[in-house]
Every structure is written in C-alpha cells, then in structure tokens.
C-alpha cells in the first residue's frame, strides 16, 4: 500500500490484545496514517511492518533524481540521496512508534 489511508478498528485491536498472550503484528502498516498507527500501538500492536514505506522513500528519491537529470548513469550520484531519504523515513516512523 503506497498511500496512507487505511482505517483500523482500534477498539478491536485493544480487545484482542487484552485476550491473547502473543504480540500483535500489524502487516501493511505503511498504509496507515501516523496518528492511527500511534493509536494502534497504544492499543496493543507490538510489531509493525513498514517495508513499503521504506521502499517508497528510497525509490522516490531515485525517481526524482533521474527525472531531474536524465543523463545520469552513475548510481553513486543518486544512491546517497536515496539512503538519506530512507533514513528520514525511518526517523519519522520511529517518532510515531515512540509516542
């Protein structure tokens, strides 16, 4: 999921977390808005999968760099920016998870 529009039933997550003795995992959390993701964590989600969000951040920088300069052929020119883009996304996700 590449847009952050998914809705979660936070009350259901909370009820499930109260009934089970295993960590709850949220697959597809890249599609969940930050405020809803934070609420899900507070309700009992203990693992979130954010691979798509990281892929979007990484490839987005590469796409933009290549669109800005179609002549570039050296990946070192755009991979530095892509790593910064993914690091920024990780920091953003960590700030949501910490609250």
CSV table of N, CA and C in Angstrom, one decimal:
chain,number,residue,atom,x,y,z
A,1,UNK,N,0.9,-1.2,0.0
A,1,UNK,CA,0.0,0.0,0.0
A,1,UNK,C,0.9,1.2,0.0
A,2,UNK,N,0.7,2.1,-1.0
A,2,UNK,CA,1.6,3.2,-1.1
A,2,UNK,C,1.0,4.6,-0.7
A,3,UNK,N,-0.3,4.5,-0.3
A,3,UNK,CA,-0.9,5.7,0.3
A,3,UNK,C,-1.3,5.4,1.8
A,4,UNK,N,-1.3,6.4,2.6
A,4,UNK,CA,-1.6,6.3,4.0
A,4,UNK,C,-3.1,6.6,4.3
A,5,UNK,N,-4.0,5.7,3.9
A,5,UNK,CA,-5.4,6.0,4.1
A,5,UNK,C,-6.1,4.8,4.8
A,6,UNK,N,-5.4,3.8,5.2
A,6,UNK,CA,-6.0,2.6,5.8
A,6,UNK,C,-6.7,3.0,7.1
A,7,UNK,N,-7.8,2.4,7.4
A,7,UNK,CA,-8.5,2.6,8.6
A,7,UNK,C,-8.3,1.3,9.5
A,8,UNK,N,-8.2,1.5,10.8
A,8,UNK,CA,-8.1,0.4,11.7
A,8,UNK,C,-9.2,0.5,12.7
A,9,UNK,N,-9.6,-0.7,13.2
A,9,UNK,CA,-10.6,-0.7,14.3
A,9,UNK,C,-9.8,-0.8,15.6
A,10,UNK,N,-9.5,0.4,16.1
A,10,UNK,CA,-8.6,0.4,17.3
A,10,UNK,C,-9.2,-0.3,18.5
A,11,UNK,N,-10.6,-0.1,18.7
A,11,UNK,CA,-11.2,-0.8,19.8
A,11,UNK,C,-11.1,-2.3,19.7
A,12,UNK,N,-11.2,-2.9,18.4
A,12,UNK,CA,-11.0,-4.3,18.2
A,12,UNK,C,-9.5,-4.7,18.6
A,13,UNK,N,-8.6,-3.9,18.1
A,13,UNK,CA,-7.2,-4.2,18.5
A,13,UNK,C,-7.0,-4.3,20.0
A,14,UNK,N,-7.6,-3.3,20.7
A,14,UNK,CA,-7.5,-3.3,22.1
A,14,UNK,C,-8.1,-4.5,22.8
A,15,UNK,N,-9.3,-4.9,22.3
A,15,UNK,CA,-10.0,-6.1,22.8
A,15,UNK,C,-9.2,-7.4,22.6
A,16,UNK,N,-8.6,-7.5,21.4
A,16,UNK,CA,-7.8,-8.7,21.0
A,16,UNK,C,-6.6,-8.7,21.9
A,17,UNK,N,-5.9,-7.6,22.1
A,17,UNK,CA,-4.7,-7.5,22.9
A,17,UNK,C,-5.0,-7.9,24.3
A,18,UNK,N,-6.1,-7.6,24.8
A,18,UNK,CA,-6.5,-8.0,26.2
A,18,UNK,C,-6.8,-9.5,26.3
A,19,UNK,N,-7.1,-10.1,25.2
A,19,UNK,CA,-7.5,-11.6,25.3
A,19,UNK,C,-6.4,-12.6,24.9
A,20,UNK,N,-5.3,-12.1,24.3
A,20,UNK,CA,-4.3,-13.0,23.9
A,20,UNK,C,-2.9,-12.8,24.5
A,21,UNK,N,-2.1,-13.8,24.6
A,21,UNK,CA,-0.8,-13.7,25.3
A,21,UNK,C,0.3,-13.7,24.2
A,22,UNK,N,0.0,-13.2,23.0
A,22,UNK,CA,1.1,-13.1,22.0
A,22,UNK,C,1.1,-11.7,21.5
A,23,UNK,N,2.3,-11.3,21.0
A,23,UNK,CA,2.4,-9.9,20.4
A,23,UNK,C,1.6,-9.8,19.2
A,24,UNK,N,0.9,-8.7,19.0
A,24,UNK,CA,0.1,-8.5,17.8
A,24,UNK,C,1.0,-7.8,16.8
A,25,UNK,N,0.8,-8.2,15.5
A,25,UNK,CA,1.6,-7.7,14.4
A,25,UNK,C,0.7,-7.0,13.5
A,26,UNK,N,1.1,-5.8,13.0
A,26,UNK,CA,0.3,-5.1,12.0
A,26,UNK,C,1.0,-5.2,10.7
A,27,UNK,N,0.5,-6.0,9.8
A,27,UNK,CA,1.0,-6.1,8.4
A,27,UNK,C,0.4,-5.0,7.6
A,28,UNK,N,1.2,-4.4,6.7
A,28,UNK,CA,0.6,-3.3,5.9
A,28,UNK,C,0.6,-2.0,6.6
A,29,UNK,N,1.4,-1.8,7.6
A,29,UNK,CA,1.3,-0.5,8.3
A,29,UNK,C,1.8,0.7,7.5
A,30,UNK,N,2.4,0.4,6.4
A,30,UNK,CA,2.9,1.5,5.6
A,30,UNK,C,1.7,2.3,5.1
A,31,UNK,N,0.5,1.7,5.0
A,31,UNK,CA,-0.7,2.3,4.5
A,31,UNK,C,-1.5,3.0,5.6
A,32,UNK,N,-1.0,3.0,6.8
A,32,UNK,CA,-1.8,3.5,8.0
A,32,UNK,C,-1.3,4.9,8.3
A,33,UNK,N,-2.2,5.9,8.4
A,33,UNK,CA,-1.8,7.3,8.8
A,33,UNK,C,-1.1,7.2,10.2
A,34,UNK,N,-0.1,8.1,10.4
A,34,UNK,CA,0.7,8.2,11.6
A,34,UNK,C,-0.1,8.2,12.8
A,35,UNK,N,-1.1,9.0,12.9
A,35,UNK,CA,-1.9,9.1,14.1
A,35,UNK,C,-2.7,7.8,14.4
A,36,UNK,N,-3.1,7.1,13.4
A,36,UNK,CA,-3.8,5.9,13.6
A,36,UNK,C,-2.8,4.8,14.0
A,37,UNK,N,-1.6,4.8,13.4
A,37,UNK,CA,-0.6,3.9,13.8
A,37,UNK,C,-0.2,4.0,15.3
A,38,UNK,N,-0.1,5.3,15.7
A,38,UNK,CA,0.2,5.5,17.1
A,38,UNK,C,-0.9,5.0,18.0
A,39,UNK,N,-2.1,5.2,17.6
A,39,UNK,CA,-3.3,4.7,18.4
A,39,UNK,C,-3.2,3.1,18.4
A,40,UNK,N,-2.9,2.5,17.3
A,40,UNK,CA,-2.8,1.0,17.3
A,40,UNK,C,-1.7,0.5,18.2
A,41,UNK,N,-0.6,1.2,18.3
A,41,UNK,CA,0.4,0.8,19.2
A,41,UNK,C,0.0,0.9,20.6
A,42,UNK,N,-0.7,2.0,20.9
A,42,UNK,CA,-1.2,2.2,22.3
A,42,UNK,C,-2.2,1.2,22.6
A,43,UNK,N,-3.0,0.7,21.6
A,43,UNK,CA,-4.0,-0.3,21.8
A,43,UNK,C,-3.5,-1.7,22.0
A,44,UNK,N,-2.2,-2.0,21.6
A,44,UNK,CA,-1.6,-3.3,21.8
A,44,UNK,C,-0.8,-3.9,20.6
A,45,UNK,N,-0.7,-3.2,19.5
A,45,UNK,CA,0.2,-3.7,18.4
A,45,UNK,C,1.6,-3.6,18.9
A,46,UNK,N,2.4,-4.7,18.7
A,46,UNK,CA,3.7,-4.7,19.2
A,46,UNK,C,4.8,-4.8,18.1
A,47,UNK,N,4.4,-5.1,16.9
A,47,UNK,CA,5.3,-5.2,15.7
A,47,UNK,C,4.6,-4.5,14.5
A,48,UNK,N,5.3,-3.7,13.9
A,48,UNK,CA,4.7,-3.1,12.7
A,48,UNK,C,5.7,-3.3,11.5
A,49,UNK,N,5.1,-3.6,10.3
A,49,UNK,CA,5.8,-3.9,9.1
A,49,UNK,C,5.7,-2.6,8.3
A,50,UNK,N,6.9,-2.0,7.9
A,50,UNK,CA,6.9,-0.8,7.2
A,50,UNK,C,7.7,-0.8,5.9
A,51,UNK,N,7.9,-2.0,5.4
A,51,UNK,CA,8.8,-2.2,4.2
A,51,UNK,C,8.4,-1.3,3.0
A,52,UNK,N,7.1,-1.3,2.8
A,52,UNK,CA,6.6,-0.5,1.6
A,52,UNK,C,6.9,1.0,1.8
A,53,UNK,N,6.7,1.5,3.0
A,53,UNK,CA,7.1,2.9,3.2
A,53,UNK,C,8.5,3.2,3.0
A,54,UNK,N,9.4,2.3,3.4
A,54,UNK,CA,10.8,2.5,3.2
A,54,UNK,C,11.2,2.4,1.7
A,55,UNK,N,10.5,1.4,1.0
A,55,UNK,CA,10.7,1.3,-0.5
A,55,UNK,C,10.3,2.6,-1.2
A,56,UNK,N,9.2,3.1,-0.8
A,56,UNK,CA,8.6,4.3,-1.5
A,56,UNK,C,9.6,5.5,-1.2
A,57,UNK,N,10.1,5.6,0.0
A,57,UNK,CA,11.0,6.7,0.3
A,57,UNK,C,12.3,6.6,-0.5
A,58,UNK,N,12.8,5.4,-0.6
A,58,UNK,CA,14.1,5.1,-1.3
A,58,UNK,C,13.9,5.3,-2.8
A,59,UNK,N,12.9,4.7,-3.4
A,59,UNK,CA,12.8,4.8,-4.8
A,59,UNK,C,12.3,6.2,-5.2
A,60,UNK,N,11.5,6.9,-4.4
A,60,UNK,CA,11.1,8.2,-4.7
A,60,UNK,C,12.2,9.2,-4.9
A,61,UNK,N,13.2,9.1,-4.1
A,61,UNK,CA,14.4,9.9,-4.3
A,61,UNK,C,15.1,9.6,-5.6
A,62,UNK,N,15.2,8.3,-5.9
A,62,UNK,CA,15.9,7.9,-7.1
A,62,UNK,C,15.1,8.4,-8.3
A,63,UNK,N,13.8,8.2,-8.3
A,63,UNK,CA,12.9,8.6,-9.4
A,63,UNK,C,13.1,10.1,-9.7
A,64,UNK,N,13.1,10.9,-8.6
A,64,UNK,CA,13.2,12.3,-8.7
A,64,UNK,C,14.5,12.7,-9.3
A,65,UNK,N,15.6,12.1,-8.8
A,65,UNK,CA,16.9,12.4,-9.3
A,65,UNK,C,17.0,12.1,-10.8
A,66,UNK,N,16.5,11.0,-11.2
A,66,UNK,CA,16.6,10.6,-12.6
A,66,UNK,C,15.7,11.5,-13.5
A,67,UNK,N,14.6,11.9,-12.9
A,67,UNK,CA,13.7,12.8,-13.7
A,67,UNK,C,14.4,14.2,-13.8
A,68,UNK,N,15.1,14.6,-12.8
A,68,UNK,CA,15.8,15.9,-12.9
A,68,UNK,C,17.0,15.9,-13.8
A,69,UNK,N,17.6,14.8,-13.9
A,69,UNK,CA,18.8,14.7,-14.8
A,69,UNK,C,18.8,13.3,-15.5
A,70,UNK,N,18.2,13.3,-16.7
A,70,UNK,CA,18.1,12.0,-17.4
A,70,UNK,C,19.4,11.5,-17.9
A,71,UNK,N,20.4,12.3,-17.9
A,71,UNK,CA,21.8,11.9,-18.4
A,71,UNK,C,22.6,11.1,-17.3
A,72,UNK,N,22.1,11.1,-16.1
A,72,UNK,CA,22.9,10.5,-15.0
A,72,UNK,C,23.0,9.0,-15.3
A,73,UNK,N,24.1,8.4,-15.1
A,73,UNK,CA,24.3,6.9,-15.3
A,73,UNK,C,25.0,6.3,-14.1
A,74,UNK,N,25.6,7.1,-13.3
A,74,UNK,CA,26.4,6.6,-12.1
A,74,UNK,C,25.5,6.5,-10.9
A,75,UNK,N,25.2,5.3,-10.5
A,75,UNK,CA,24.2,5.2,-9.3
A,75,UNK,C,24.7,5.9,-8.0
A,76,UNK,N,26.0,6.1,-7.9
A,76,UNK,CA,26.5,6.8,-6.7
A,76,UNK,C,26.0,8.2,-6.6
A,77,UNK,N,25.6,8.7,-7.8
A,77,UNK,CA,25.0,10.1,-7.8
A,77,UNK,C,23.6,10.2,-7.1
A,78,UNK,N,22.9,9.1,-7.2
A,78,UNK,CA,21.5,9.1,-6.6
A,78,UNK,C,21.3,8.2,-5.4
A,79,UNK,N,22.2,7.3,-5.2
A,79,UNK,CA,22.0,6.3,-4.1
A,79,UNK,C,22.3,7.0,-2.7
A,80,UNK,N,23.2,8.0,-2.7
A,80,UNK,CA,23.4,8.8,-1.5
A,80,UNK,C,22.1,9.4,-1.0
A,81,UNK,N,21.5,10.1,-1.9
A,81,UNK,CA,20.2,10.7,-1.6
A,81,UNK,C,19.1,9.7,-1.2
A,82,UNK,N,19.1,8.6,-1.9
A,82,UNK,CA,18.1,7.5,-1.6
A,82,UNK,C,18.3,7.0,-0.1
A,83,UNK,N,19.6,6.9,0.3
A,83,UNK,CA,19.9,6.4,1.7
A,83,UNK,C,19.4,7.5,2.6
A,84,UNK,N,19.6,8.8,2.3
A,84,UNK,CA,19.1,9.8,3.2
A,84,UNK,C,17.6,9.8,3.3
A,85,UNK,N,17.0,9.6,2.1
A,85,UNK,CA,15.5,9.5,2.1
A,85,UNK,C,15.0,8.4,3.0
A,86,UNK,N,15.6,7.2,2.9
A,86,UNK,CA,15.2,6.1,3.7
A,86,UNK,C,15.5,6.4,5.2
A,87,UNK,N,16.6,7.0,5.5
A,87,UNK,CA,16.9,7.3,6.9
A,87,UNK,C,15.9,8.3,7.5
A,88,UNK,N,15.5,9.3,6.7
A,88,UNK,CA,14.5,10.2,7.1
A,88,UNK,C,13.1,9.6,7.4
A,89,UNK,N,12.8,8.6,6.5
A,89,UNK,CA,11.5,7.9,6.7
A,89,UNK,C,11.6,7.0,8.0
A,90,UNK,N,12.7,6.4,8.2
A,90,UNK,CA,12.9,5.6,9.5
A,90,UNK,C,12.8,6.5,10.7
A,91,UNK,N,13.4,7.6,10.7
A,91,UNK,CA,13.3,8.6,11.8
A,91,UNK,C,11.8,9.0,12.0
A,92,UNK,N,11.1,9.2,10.9
A,92,UNK,CA,9.7,9.6,11.1
A,92,UNK,C,8.9,8.5,11.7
A,93,UNK,N,9.1,7.3,11.2
A,93,UNK,CA,8.4,6.1,11.7
A,93,UNK,C,8.7,5.9,13.2
A,94,UNK,N,10.0,6.0,13.5
A,94,UNK,CA,10.4,5.9,14.9
A,94,UNK,C,9.8,6.9,15.8
A,95,UNK,N,9.6,8.1,15.3
A,95,UNK,CA,8.9,9.1,16.2
A,95,UNK,C,7.5,8.8,16.4
A,96,UNK,N,6.8,8.1,15.5
A,96,UNK,CA,5.4,7.7,15.7
A,96,UNK,C,5.4,6.5,16.7
A,97,UNK,N,6.3,5.6,16.6
A,97,UNK,CA,6.4,4.4,17.4
A,97,UNK,C,6.7,4.8,18.9
A,98,UNK,N,7.4,5.8,19.0
A,98,UNK,CA,7.9,6.2,20.4
A,98,UNK,C,6.8,6.9,21.2
A,99,UNK,N,5.7,7.3,20.5
A,99,UNK,CA,4.7,8.0,21.3
A,99,UNK,C,3.6,7.1,21.5
